[in-house]
Short mmCIF file of C-alpha atoms and ligand atoms in Angstrom, two decimals:
data_model
loop_
_atom_site.label_atom_id
_atom_site.label_comp_id
_atom_site.label_asym_id
_atom_site.label_seq_id
_atom_site.Cartn_x
_atom_site.Cartn_y
_atom_site.Cartn_z
CA MET A 1 -144.00 150.81 74.44
CA ILE A 2 -141.14 148.72 73.07
CA SER A 3 -139.92 145.52 74.75
CA ILE A 4 -136.34 144.28 74.59
CA VAL A 5 -135.97 140.52 75.15
CA ALA A 6 -132.47 139.34 76.06
CA PRO A 7 -131.69 135.69 76.89
CA VAL A 8 -128.98 135.19 79.49
CA PHE A 9 -127.04 132.02 80.15
CA ASN A 10 -123.91 132.41 82.28
CA GLU A 11 -123.15 135.92 81.03
CA GLU A 12 -121.80 137.51 84.23
CA THR A 13 -118.86 139.01 82.34
CA VAL A 14 -120.96 141.01 79.90
CA ILE A 15 -124.33 141.78 81.46
CA GLN A 16 -123.34 145.16 82.88
CA THR A 17 -121.64 146.35 79.66
CA PHE A 18 -124.60 145.14 77.65
CA TYR A 19 -127.01 146.98 79.91
CA ASP A 20 -124.97 150.20 79.75
CA GLN A 21 -124.70 150.13 75.96
CA LEU A 22 -128.36 149.28 75.58
CA CYS A 23 -129.42 152.14 77.83
CA ALA A 24 -127.19 154.58 75.95
CA VAL A 25 -129.11 153.66 72.80
CA ILE A 26 -132.67 153.51 74.08
CA ASP A 27 -132.35 156.69 76.13
CA GLU A 28 -131.99 158.51 72.81
CA ILE A 29 -135.21 157.01 71.46
CA ASP A 30 -138.52 158.66 72.09
CA SER A 31 -140.47 155.65 73.37
CA ARG A 32 -141.17 153.83 76.59
CA PHE A 33 -139.13 150.66 77.01
CA GLU A 34 -139.16 147.49 79.05
CA ILE A 35 -136.04 145.31 79.20
CA ILE A 36 -136.88 141.64 79.75
CA PHE A 37 -133.93 139.48 80.77
CA VAL A 38 -134.62 135.77 80.56
CA ASP A 39 -132.26 133.91 82.86
CA ASP A 40 -131.97 130.52 81.20
CA GLY A 41 -130.84 128.63 84.29
CA SER A 42 -127.49 130.42 84.70
CA ARG A 43 -125.10 128.87 87.19
CA ASP A 44 -122.80 131.88 87.67
CA SER A 45 -123.57 135.23 89.27
CA SER A 46 -125.81 136.37 86.40
CA PRO A 47 -129.07 136.00 88.41
CA ALA A 48 -127.70 138.23 91.18
CA LEU A 49 -126.53 140.82 88.63
CA LEU A 50 -129.92 140.79 86.94
CA ASN A 51 -131.72 141.25 90.24
CA ARG A 52 -129.50 144.22 91.02
CA LEU A 53 -130.32 145.80 87.65
CA LYS A 54 -133.99 145.18 88.35
CA GLN A 55 -133.75 147.06 91.64
CA GLN A 56 -131.95 150.00 90.03
CA ASP A 57 -134.12 150.34 86.97
CA ALA A 58 -137.91 150.13 86.89
CA ARG A 59 -137.85 149.24 83.19
CA VAL A 60 -136.09 145.94 83.83
CA ALA A 61 -138.02 142.66 84.13
CA VAL A 62 -136.36 139.33 84.95
CA ILE A 63 -137.78 135.93 84.08
CA ALA A 64 -135.81 133.09 85.66
CA LEU A 65 -136.38 129.69 84.09
CA SER A 66 -136.22 126.67 86.39
CA ARG A 67 -133.25 125.18 84.52
CA ASN A 68 -131.36 125.64 81.28
CA PHE A 69 -133.89 125.13 78.49
CA GLY A 70 -131.80 126.46 75.62
CA LYS A 71 -131.92 129.78 73.84
CA GLU A 72 -134.94 129.02 71.67
CA ILE A 73 -137.19 128.29 74.64
CA ALA A 74 -135.74 131.22 76.59
CA LEU A 75 -136.68 133.53 73.71
CA THR A 76 -140.19 132.11 73.64
CA ALA A 77 -140.58 132.73 77.37
CA GLY A 78 -139.44 136.32 76.86
CA LEU A 79 -141.84 136.89 73.95
CA ASP A 80 -144.72 135.40 75.97
CA HIS A 81 -144.05 137.86 78.79
CA SER A 82 -143.57 140.95 76.63
CA HIS A 83 -146.07 143.81 76.55
CA GLY A 84 -144.59 146.17 73.97
CA ASP A 85 -146.13 147.22 70.66
CA ALA A 86 -142.86 146.00 69.22
CA VAL A 87 -140.44 143.47 70.67
CA ILE A 88 -136.71 143.41 69.97
CA VAL A 89 -134.82 140.15 70.48
CA ILE A 90 -131.11 140.64 71.17
CA ASP A 91 -128.16 138.56 72.49
CA THR A 92 -126.54 139.75 75.70
CA ASP A 93 -122.98 139.04 74.56
CA LEU A 94 -122.88 142.25 72.46
CA GLN A 95 -122.50 140.34 69.21
CA ASP A 96 -125.71 142.04 68.22
CA PRO A 97 -124.85 145.76 68.37
CA PRO A 98 -127.53 147.63 70.37
CA GLN A 99 -126.80 150.66 68.15
CA LEU A 100 -128.77 148.95 65.40
CA ILE A 101 -131.96 149.18 67.45
CA THR A 102 -132.56 152.73 66.21
CA GLN A 103 -132.65 151.45 62.63
CA LEU A 104 -134.87 148.48 63.49
CA ILE A 105 -137.39 150.79 65.11
CA ALA A 106 -137.27 153.21 62.15
CA GLU A 107 -138.16 150.38 59.74
CA TRP A 108 -140.93 149.19 62.05
CA ARG A 109 -142.39 152.71 61.98
CA ASN A 110 -142.26 152.45 58.18
CA GLY A 111 -144.77 149.63 58.49
CA TYR A 112 -142.72 146.43 58.58
CA ASP A 113 -143.78 143.69 60.99
CA VAL A 114 -140.50 141.82 61.13
CA VAL A 115 -137.23 143.73 60.80
CA TYR A 116 -134.31 141.34 60.95
CA ALA A 117 -130.65 142.13 61.23
CA GLN A 118 -128.59 140.48 58.53
CA ARG A 119 -124.86 139.89 58.99
CA VAL A 120 -122.63 141.22 56.25
CA THR A 121 -119.45 140.09 58.01
CA ARG A 122 -118.83 137.89 61.03
CA ALA A 123 -115.68 138.90 62.84
CA GLY A 124 -114.03 136.64 65.38
CA GLU A 125 -115.48 133.37 64.13
CA SER A 126 -113.51 130.54 62.60
CA TRP A 127 -113.61 129.99 58.83
CA PHE A 128 -115.06 126.55 59.55
CA LYS A 129 -118.03 128.04 61.36
CA LYS A 130 -118.54 130.62 58.62
CA ILE A 131 -118.46 127.99 55.86
CA THR A 132 -120.73 125.55 57.65
CA ALA A 133 -123.16 128.35 58.47
CA HIS A 134 -123.13 129.51 54.84
CA HIS A 135 -123.94 126.04 53.51
CA PHE A 136 -126.49 125.37 56.20
CA TYR A 137 -128.54 128.39 55.15
CA ARG A 138 -128.32 127.46 51.47
CA LEU A 139 -129.33 123.86 52.20
CA ILE A 140 -132.32 124.70 54.32
CA GLN A 141 -133.52 127.20 51.73
CA ARG A 142 -133.53 124.44 49.14
CA LEU A 143 -135.23 121.89 51.38
CA SER A 144 -137.94 124.04 52.89
CA HIS A 145 -140.88 125.86 51.37
CA ILE A 146 -140.40 128.62 53.92
CA ARG A 147 -137.90 131.26 52.85
CA ILE A 148 -135.57 131.49 55.83
CA PRO A 149 -133.32 134.51 55.18
CA ALA A 150 -129.61 133.67 55.01
CA ASP A 151 -127.05 134.98 57.50
CA THR A 152 -129.63 136.04 60.01
CA GLY A 153 -129.49 135.38 63.71
CA ASP A 154 -132.28 135.92 66.17
CA PHE A 155 -131.52 139.65 66.43
CA ARG A 156 -134.68 141.30 65.14
CA LEU A 157 -137.73 143.40 65.83
CA LEU A 158 -141.24 141.96 65.82
CA SER A 159 -144.48 143.90 65.77
CA ARG A 160 -147.16 142.99 68.30
CA ARG A 161 -149.16 140.99 65.78
CA ALA A 162 -146.04 139.09 64.73
CA VAL A 163 -145.36 138.23 68.39
CA GLU A 164 -148.97 137.13 68.78
CA ALA A 165 -148.65 134.97 65.67
CA LEU A 166 -145.49 133.37 67.06
CA GLY A 167 -147.35 132.73 70.30
CA ARG A 168 -149.72 130.50 68.36
CA LEU A 169 -146.87 128.25 67.25
CA ARG A 170 -146.45 126.02 70.28
CA GLU A 171 -144.40 123.22 68.79
CA ARG A 172 -141.83 121.71 71.11
CA HIS A 173 -138.93 121.59 68.72
CA ARG A 174 -138.50 125.27 68.15
CA PHE A 175 -136.24 126.45 65.39
CA MET A 176 -136.83 130.15 65.93
CA LYS A 177 -135.26 131.40 62.71
CA GLY A 178 -137.71 129.22 60.84
CA LEU A 179 -140.68 130.21 62.94
CA PHE A 180 -139.87 133.91 62.48
CA ALA A 181 -139.97 133.34 58.73
CA TRP A 182 -143.02 131.08 58.83
CA ILE A 183 -145.35 133.78 60.15
CA GLY A 184 -144.86 135.91 57.04
CA TYR A 185 -146.06 139.57 57.19
CA PRO A 186 -143.99 142.36 55.63
CA GLN A 187 -140.36 141.65 56.51
CA LYS A 188 -137.31 143.81 56.02
CA ALA A 189 -133.58 143.24 56.39
CA VAL A 190 -131.19 145.70 57.99
CA GLN A 191 -127.52 144.91 57.42
CA TYR A 192 -124.73 145.03 59.99
CA ASP A 193 -121.27 143.70 60.77
CA ARG A 194 -121.33 141.00 63.42
CA LEU A 195 -118.77 141.67 66.11
CA PRO A 196 -116.79 139.08 68.02
CA ARG A 197 -118.10 138.15 71.45
CA ARG A 198 -117.23 140.85 74.02
CA ALA A 199 -116.29 138.39 76.79
CA GLY A 200 -117.20 134.96 78.04
CA GLN A 201 -117.60 131.95 75.79
CA SER A 202 -119.99 130.86 73.12
CA LYS A 203 -122.40 128.21 74.40
CA TRP A 204 -122.39 126.56 71.02
CA ASN A 205 -119.85 123.90 70.27
CA TYR A 206 -119.92 122.07 66.94
CA TRP A 207 -121.91 119.17 68.30
CA ARG A 208 -124.61 121.55 69.49
CA LEU A 209 -124.53 123.41 66.17
CA TRP A 210 -124.86 120.13 64.26
CA ASN A 211 -127.90 119.18 66.31
CA PHE A 212 -129.27 122.67 65.81
CA ALA A 213 -128.91 122.27 62.05
CA LEU A 214 -130.70 118.91 62.16
CA GLU A 215 -133.42 120.54 64.22
CA GLY A 216 -133.87 123.25 61.62
CA ILE A 217 -134.03 120.85 58.72
CA THR A 218 -136.36 118.35 60.36
CA SER A 219 -138.66 121.06 61.74
CA PHE A 220 -139.08 122.82 58.46
CA SER A 221 -138.92 120.12 55.88
CA THR A 222 -140.05 116.56 55.38
CA ALA A 223 -137.62 116.29 52.47
CA PRO A 224 -135.45 113.68 54.26
CA LEU A 225 -138.51 111.40 54.47
CA ARG A 226 -139.23 111.99 50.83
CA ILE A 227 -135.65 111.06 49.94
CA ALA A 228 -136.56 107.51 51.03
CA THR A 229 -139.45 107.46 48.56
CA TYR A 230 -137.38 108.52 45.59
CA PHE A 231 -134.36 106.48 46.56
CA GLY A 232 -136.63 103.46 47.08
CA LEU A 233 -138.32 103.96 43.72
CA ALA A 234 -134.99 104.33 41.94
CA VAL A 235 -133.46 101.25 43.56
CA ALA A 236 -136.62 99.22 43.01
CA LEU A 237 -136.71 100.21 39.36
CA LEU A 238 -133.07 99.25 38.84
CA ALA A 239 -133.71 95.99 40.71
CA PHE A 240 -136.67 95.11 38.51
CA ILE A 241 -134.66 95.83 35.37
CA TYR A 242 -131.78 93.74 36.63
CA GLY A 243 -134.20 90.96 37.61
CA ALA A 244 -135.70 91.01 34.14
CA PHE A 245 -132.19 90.88 32.67
CA ILE A 246 -131.28 87.81 34.77
CA ILE A 247 -134.45 86.00 33.68
CA TYR A 248 -133.69 86.84 30.05
CA ASP A 249 -130.02 85.81 30.45
CA THR A 250 -131.01 82.45 31.98
CA LEU A 251 -133.52 81.71 29.24
CA VAL A 252 -131.12 82.60 26.44
CA HIS A 253 -127.73 81.45 27.77
CA GLY A 254 -128.78 78.74 30.16
CA ASN A 255 -128.16 78.53 33.88
CA PRO A 256 -124.56 77.78 34.94
CA VAL A 257 -125.25 78.13 38.69
CA PRO A 258 -128.51 76.36 39.68
CA GLY A 259 -130.67 78.42 42.04
CA TYR A 260 -128.86 81.71 41.44
CA PRO A 261 -131.34 83.38 39.02
CA SER A 262 -134.44 82.56 41.08
CA LEU A 263 -132.70 83.63 44.30
CA MET A 264 -131.47 86.89 42.79
CA VAL A 265 -134.85 87.78 41.30
CA VAL A 266 -136.65 87.12 44.58
CA VAL A 267 -134.11 89.17 46.62
CA LEU A 268 -134.22 92.14 44.23
CA PHE A 269 -137.98 92.05 43.96
CA LEU A 270 -138.52 91.98 47.72
CA GLY A 271 -135.84 94.64 48.29
CA GLY A 272 -137.53 96.97 45.83
CA ILE A 273 -140.99 96.39 47.28
CA GLN A 274 -139.68 97.05 50.80
CA LEU A 275 -138.02 100.33 49.87
CA ILE A 276 -141.18 101.56 48.17
CA GLY A 277 -143.12 100.51 51.25
CA ILE A 278 -140.80 102.49 53.51
CA GLY A 279 -141.20 105.47 51.19
CA ILE A 280 -144.97 105.28 51.45
CA ILE A 281 -144.79 105.10 55.23
CA GLY A 282 -142.48 108.14 55.07
CA GLU A 283 -145.08 110.10 53.13
CA TYR A 284 -147.75 109.38 55.74
CA LEU A 285 -145.32 110.05 58.56
CA GLY A 286 -144.53 113.45 57.01
CA ARG A 287 -148.21 114.32 56.97
CA LEU A 288 -148.68 113.11 60.52
CA TYR A 289 -145.71 115.22 61.56
CA ASP A 290 -147.19 118.31 59.96
CA GLU A 291 -150.48 117.72 61.75
CA ALA A 292 -148.77 117.09 65.08
CA LYS A 293 -147.12 120.52 64.95
CA GLN A 294 -150.58 122.09 65.05
CA ARG A 295 -149.47 125.29 63.39
CA PRO A 296 -152.31 127.63 62.49
CA LEU A 297 -153.43 127.11 58.90
CA TYR A 298 -152.91 130.73 57.94
CA LEU A 299 -152.49 134.19 59.38
CA VAL A 300 -154.38 137.13 57.97
CA LYS A 301 -152.46 140.29 57.12
CA SER A 302 -155.54 142.41 56.55
CA TYR A 303 -159.18 141.78 55.86
CA GLN A 304 -161.40 144.14 53.91
CA PRO A 305 -164.94 142.87 54.03
CA SER A 306 -167.26 143.58 51.12
CA ALA A 307 -169.23 146.81 51.44
CA ASP A 308 -172.43 144.85 52.04
CA CYS A 309 -171.00 142.87 54.88
CA SER A 310 -169.44 145.85 56.60
CA ALA A 311 -172.74 147.77 56.46
CA LYS A 312 -174.44 144.81 58.09
CA ALA A 313 -171.64 144.51 60.59
CA ALA A 314 -172.15 148.13 61.62
CA THR A 315 -175.80 147.53 62.49
CA THR A 316 -175.05 144.36 64.42
CA SER A 317 -171.75 145.52 65.84
CA SER A 318 -172.62 144.41 69.36
CA ILE A 319 -172.86 140.84 68.13
CA THR A 320 -169.80 140.86 65.91
CA ASP A 321 -167.76 142.49 68.65
CA SER A 322 -168.32 139.62 70.99
CA HIS A 323 -167.32 137.21 68.23
CA SER A 324 -164.38 139.05 66.81
CA PRO A 325 -161.05 137.38 67.57
CA THR A 326 -159.18 138.92 70.48
CA SER A 327 -156.59 141.34 69.30
CA GLY A 328 -154.48 141.03 72.40
N1 UDP B 401 -128.17 131.49 75.57
C1 UDP B 401 -129.26 131.06 76.35
N2 UDP B 401 -129.37 129.73 76.63
C2 UDP B 401 -128.48 128.80 76.16
C3 UDP B 401 -127.40 129.25 75.35
C4 UDP B 401 -127.29 130.61 75.07
O1 UDP B 401 -130.08 131.86 76.78
O2 UDP B 401 -128.63 127.61 76.46
C5 UDP B 401 -128.06 132.95 75.27
C6 UDP B 401 -126.71 133.55 75.60
O3 UDP B 401 -126.66 134.02 76.92
C7 UDP B 401 -126.58 134.68 74.61
C8 UDP B 401 -127.35 134.18 73.40
O4 UDP B 401 -128.19 133.11 73.88
O5 UDP B 401 -127.22 135.86 75.06
C9 UDP B 401 -126.44 133.68 72.31
O6 UDP B 401 -125.57 132.67 72.80
P1 UDP B 401 -124.07 132.50 72.29
O7 UDP B 401 -123.40 133.83 72.24
O8 UDP B 401 -123.45 131.46 73.15
O9 UDP B 401 -124.28 131.94 70.82
P2 UDP B 401 -123.46 132.37 69.51
O10 UDP B 401 -123.48 133.87 69.45
O11 UDP B 401 -122.10 131.84 69.68
O12 UDP B 401 -124.22 131.75 68.38
MG1 MG B 402 -122.84 135.06 70.78
#
């Protein structure tokens, strides 16, 4: 079975069209489907529309969140409630063309765990949004150890084990694009042209996008903390050199303004020490932050035990079975 997870926030104008287009695509595919709509606290008639779809179509599931939690949390709720062997995450505003689902599934059948849709063009978006998005992806790639693919939204397919892996990442500040990349496993891009929104309005204004970008950078990199260390070291070094120069200058050329050299040296010295101190605190804070996220240390792609161990395992299979990690 394949699950479709679609977050909905005030999408009354597009839900029906989305559903029709989606059905046209999945009816052609030889698989069972479930369509999970996550109502992220909509305040228009979306909940009523979703309930009607649910009554008409046994494949439809509706999760209604108690208020608007934001798309990232809505997606997580949908993934948590999915049952499929593969899960496809898709926007309801038809910016993610359902037609691409066929290709996503084909790549999944080729053995990829994460098949993400990559935008080649983005129609109907301002040049400012395109440019900021472009630079945001480049910046975060430089700052983070995790390779977050550029020009990728949340539109993608995840295998069951990828969904399970994501389920183990319970951090509160969820930058999904980063989390999708963090889990690793064989990943594959499928390219498409992003269409303009069919109807309704984007829920993202620039302020929200800015905060989203900060979220991404702070969730996936402690580089900003480290900046303090290096900046502090650089300033402290310059301050010490300048302090040394003032002492030298006073000794050689005398002291025209009494008190100035000692004052300057003390101020520079303390300033430098303080910046280094802040940098050191930043280093510890970065480690603390990593620990607080409680991400799993690693995920295993496959495990081939040595021949000896597997022979032993066969004879004691009843024991190992009860200890083997649950596979969902
Ligand atoms: N969405 C959501 N909760 C929110 C904001 C958006 O579930 O708080 C959903 C929305 O209904 C849509 C998808 O997330 O299906 C993408 O939102 P939008 O089109 O506004 O974002 P954009 O495409 O402009 O980045
Ligand atoms: Mg959109």
